[in-house]
């Protein structure tokens, strides 16, 4: 229950301005870095024990988010792992290089948790799966299945 509460709070913070996110995480001993690309917004927050990767969901009035949501054609997923929503895949791709590089630096000695709401929840699920599928995964031994 405690983990679920922390992740729900982290997902909520992904909608807040970066300075407030840093202040709130800082009060509980976490460092944080925004990872933004186009309209995709995520945060990587870490302590000595854990890393939280959270994604913001659809922002009302944000045309790019609406386009991501409505681009629902299916596209091949990584390593022949089936098909996924094209808009969600494109949104994750916008931040993937920066996100995976950050995780490679942080994850080997910490547990990693993914969270998000709405569009952010879809991106969190895809990011966790992509980390688990990658042959060159920044998280050795990580499996999202």
mmCIF file of C-alpha atoms in Angstrom:
data_model
loop_
_atom_site.group_PDB
_atom_site.id
_atom_site.type_symbol
_atom_site.label_atom_id
_atom_site.label_comp_id
_atom_site.label_asym_id
_atom_site.label_seq_id
_atom_site.Cartn_x
_atom_site.Cartn_y
_atom_site.Cartn_z
ATOM 1 C CA UNK A 1 0.000 0.000 0.000
ATOM 2 C CA UNK A 2 2.805 2.381 0.798
ATOM 3 C CA UNK A 3 4.371 1.888 -2.638
ATOM 4 C CA UNK A 4 1.029 2.500 -4.352
ATOM 5 C CA UNK A 5 0.570 5.720 -2.363
ATOM 6 C CA UNK A 6 4.071 6.966 -3.243
ATOM 7 C CA UNK A 7 3.544 6.190 -6.938
ATOM 8 C CA UNK A 8 0.145 7.894 -7.006
ATOM 9 C CA UNK A 9 1.696 10.987 -5.443
ATOM 10 C CA UNK A 10 4.592 10.854 -7.919
ATOM 11 C CA UNK A 11 2.162 10.582 -10.848
ATOM 12 C CA UNK A 12 0.277 13.627 -9.545
ATOM 13 C CA UNK A 13 3.507 15.618 -9.257
ATOM 14 C CA UNK A 14 4.221 15.023 -12.950
ATOM 15 C CA UNK A 15 1.567 17.687 -13.708
ATOM 16 C CA UNK A 16 3.224 20.327 -11.517
ATOM 17 C CA UNK A 17 5.857 22.924 -12.478
ATOM 18 C CA UNK A 18 9.465 21.681 -12.247
ATOM 19 C CA UNK A 19 10.461 24.009 -9.385
ATOM 20 C CA UNK A 20 7.603 22.774 -7.208
ATOM 21 C CA UNK A 21 8.348 19.147 -8.141
ATOM 22 C CA UNK A 22 11.972 19.605 -7.058
ATOM 23 C CA UNK A 23 10.914 21.203 -3.777
ATOM 24 C CA UNK A 24 8.435 18.459 -2.904
ATOM 25 C CA UNK A 25 10.750 15.591 -3.774
ATOM 26 C CA UNK A 26 13.588 17.346 -1.962
ATOM 27 C CA UNK A 27 11.566 17.419 1.266
ATOM 28 C CA UNK A 28 11.532 13.600 1.294
ATOM 29 C CA UNK A 29 15.172 13.136 0.305
ATOM 30 C CA UNK A 30 14.857 12.662 -3.455
ATOM 31 C CA UNK A 31 16.720 14.404 -6.241
ATOM 32 C CA UNK A 32 14.760 14.957 -9.447
ATOM 33 C CA UNK A 33 15.390 15.710 -13.082
ATOM 34 C CA UNK A 34 12.772 16.571 -15.706
ATOM 35 C CA UNK A 35 12.996 14.646 -18.965
ATOM 36 C CA UNK A 36 10.937 16.547 -21.518
ATOM 37 C CA UNK A 37 10.657 16.118 -25.268
ATOM 38 C CA UNK A 38 8.038 17.873 -27.358
ATOM 39 C CA UNK A 39 4.826 17.536 -25.397
ATOM 40 C CA UNK A 40 6.018 14.426 -23.542
ATOM 41 C CA UNK A 41 6.860 15.244 -19.945
ATOM 42 C CA UNK A 42 8.413 12.904 -17.441
ATOM 43 C CA UNK A 43 10.449 13.122 -14.274
ATOM 44 C CA UNK A 44 13.144 10.870 -12.928
ATOM 45 C CA UNK A 45 13.413 11.128 -9.143
ATOM 46 C CA UNK A 46 15.878 9.157 -7.073
ATOM 47 C CA UNK A 47 17.112 8.459 -3.586
ATOM 48 C CA UNK A 48 19.744 6.004 -2.386
ATOM 49 C CA UNK A 49 17.198 3.158 -2.550
ATOM 50 C CA UNK A 50 14.804 3.864 -5.431
ATOM 51 C CA UNK A 51 14.177 5.577 -8.746
ATOM 52 C CA UNK A 52 10.726 6.826 -9.743
ATOM 53 C CA UNK A 53 9.987 7.438 -13.413
ATOM 54 C CA UNK A 54 6.709 9.286 -13.828
ATOM 55 C CA UNK A 55 4.910 10.549 -16.910
ATOM 56 C CA UNK A 56 2.376 13.365 -17.172
ATOM 57 C CA UNK A 57 -0.931 12.464 -18.732
ATOM 58 C CA UNK A 58 -2.956 14.380 -21.278
ATOM 59 C CA UNK A 59 -2.883 18.094 -20.532
ATOM 60 C CA UNK A 60 -6.243 19.714 -21.322
ATOM 61 C CA UNK A 61 -5.863 22.134 -24.192
ATOM 62 C CA UNK A 62 -2.479 20.721 -25.283
ATOM 63 C CA UNK A 63 -2.866 19.882 -28.997
ATOM 64 C CA UNK A 64 0.221 17.634 -29.040
ATOM 65 C CA UNK A 65 -1.179 15.455 -26.264
ATOM 66 C CA UNK A 66 -4.520 15.234 -28.042
ATOM 67 C CA UNK A 67 -2.742 14.202 -31.231
ATOM 68 C CA UNK A 68 -0.808 11.508 -29.346
ATOM 69 C CA UNK A 69 -4.061 10.213 -27.876
ATOM 70 C CA UNK A 70 -5.857 10.188 -31.232
ATOM 71 C CA UNK A 71 -3.053 8.563 -33.236
ATOM 72 C CA UNK A 72 -4.389 5.151 -32.338
ATOM 73 C CA UNK A 73 -3.229 3.151 -35.327
ATOM 74 C CA UNK A 74 -1.259 0.102 -34.247
ATOM 75 C CA UNK A 75 2.502 -0.003 -34.733
ATOM 76 C CA UNK A 76 5.064 -2.762 -34.237
ATOM 77 C CA UNK A 77 6.573 -2.738 -30.770
ATOM 78 C CA UNK A 78 10.211 -3.336 -29.936
ATOM 79 C CA UNK A 79 11.831 -6.722 -30.620
ATOM 80 C CA UNK A 80 8.730 -8.119 -32.349
ATOM 81 C CA UNK A 81 6.781 -7.955 -29.104
ATOM 82 C CA UNK A 82 3.449 -7.268 -30.770
ATOM 83 C CA UNK A 83 1.599 -4.080 -31.619
ATOM 84 C CA UNK A 84 1.034 -0.903 -29.623
ATOM 85 C CA UNK A 85 -0.813 2.399 -29.942
ATOM 86 C CA UNK A 86 1.269 4.483 -32.367
ATOM 87 C CA UNK A 87 0.702 7.820 -30.595
ATOM 88 C CA UNK A 88 1.912 6.403 -27.291
ATOM 89 C CA UNK A 89 4.988 4.881 -28.947
ATOM 90 C CA UNK A 90 5.859 8.188 -30.636
ATOM 91 C CA UNK A 91 5.382 10.073 -27.357
ATOM 92 C CA UNK A 92 7.746 7.697 -25.518
ATOM 93 C CA UNK A 93 10.296 7.879 -28.329
ATOM 94 C CA UNK A 94 10.551 11.661 -27.802
ATOM 95 C CA UNK A 95 12.153 11.174 -24.386
ATOM 96 C CA UNK A 96 13.585 7.686 -24.657
ATOM 97 C CA UNK A 97 17.247 8.456 -25.326
ATOM 98 C CA UNK A 98 17.516 10.904 -22.436
ATOM 99 C CA UNK A 99 15.425 8.727 -20.120
ATOM 100 C CA UNK A 100 17.309 5.495 -20.769
ATOM 101 C CA UNK A 101 20.661 7.279 -20.368
ATOM 102 C CA UNK A 102 19.555 8.653 -16.994
ATOM 103 C CA UNK A 103 18.348 5.238 -15.854
ATOM 104 C CA UNK A 104 21.611 3.624 -16.918
ATOM 105 C CA UNK A 105 23.423 5.952 -14.523
ATOM 106 C CA UNK A 106 21.010 5.478 -11.614
ATOM 107 C CA UNK A 107 19.482 2.032 -11.782
ATOM 108 C CA UNK A 108 22.202 -0.536 -11.197
ATOM 109 C CA UNK A 109 22.003 -0.067 -7.433
ATOM 110 C CA UNK A 110 18.394 1.048 -6.984
ATOM 111 C CA UNK A 111 14.925 -0.374 -7.571
ATOM 112 C CA UNK A 112 13.055 1.356 -10.407
ATOM 113 C CA UNK A 113 9.344 2.173 -10.328
ATOM 114 C CA UNK A 114 7.242 3.512 -13.230
ATOM 115 C CA UNK A 115 4.018 5.500 -12.806
ATOM 116 C CA UNK A 116 1.693 7.838 -14.634
ATOM 117 C CA UNK A 117 -1.915 8.812 -15.084
ATOM 118 C CA UNK A 118 -3.955 8.547 -18.278
ATOM 119 C CA UNK A 119 -1.557 9.027 -21.219
ATOM 120 C CA UNK A 120 1.213 8.948 -18.606
ATOM 121 C CA UNK A 121 0.107 5.513 -17.430
ATOM 122 C CA UNK A 122 0.369 4.177 -20.973
ATOM 123 C CA UNK A 123 3.847 5.692 -21.331
ATOM 124 C CA UNK A 124 4.923 4.237 -17.984
ATOM 125 C CA UNK A 125 3.801 0.754 -19.042
ATOM 126 C CA UNK A 126 5.595 1.035 -22.386
ATOM 127 C CA UNK A 127 8.776 2.381 -20.768
ATOM 128 C CA UNK A 128 8.867 -0.480 -18.262
ATOM 129 C CA UNK A 129 8.315 -2.981 -21.049
ATOM 130 C CA UNK A 130 10.949 -1.388 -23.274
ATOM 131 C CA UNK A 131 13.528 -1.540 -20.489
ATOM 132 C CA UNK A 132 12.715 -5.223 -20.020
ATOM 133 C CA UNK A 133 12.944 -6.011 -23.740
ATOM 134 C CA UNK A 134 16.122 -4.120 -24.565
ATOM 135 C CA UNK A 135 19.138 -6.335 -25.174
ATOM 136 C CA UNK A 136 21.291 -3.408 -24.076
ATOM 137 C CA UNK A 137 18.963 -2.604 -21.168
ATOM 138 C CA UNK A 138 20.324 -0.037 -18.727
ATOM 139 C CA UNK A 139 18.841 -2.250 -16.015
ATOM 140 C CA UNK A 140 20.659 -5.595 -16.160
ATOM 141 C CA UNK A 141 18.336 -8.410 -15.248
ATOM 142 C CA UNK A 142 15.257 -6.161 -15.268
ATOM 143 C CA UNK A 143 12.130 -7.779 -16.615
ATOM 144 C CA UNK A 144 8.845 -5.894 -16.819
ATOM 145 C CA UNK A 145 6.738 -8.982 -17.402
#
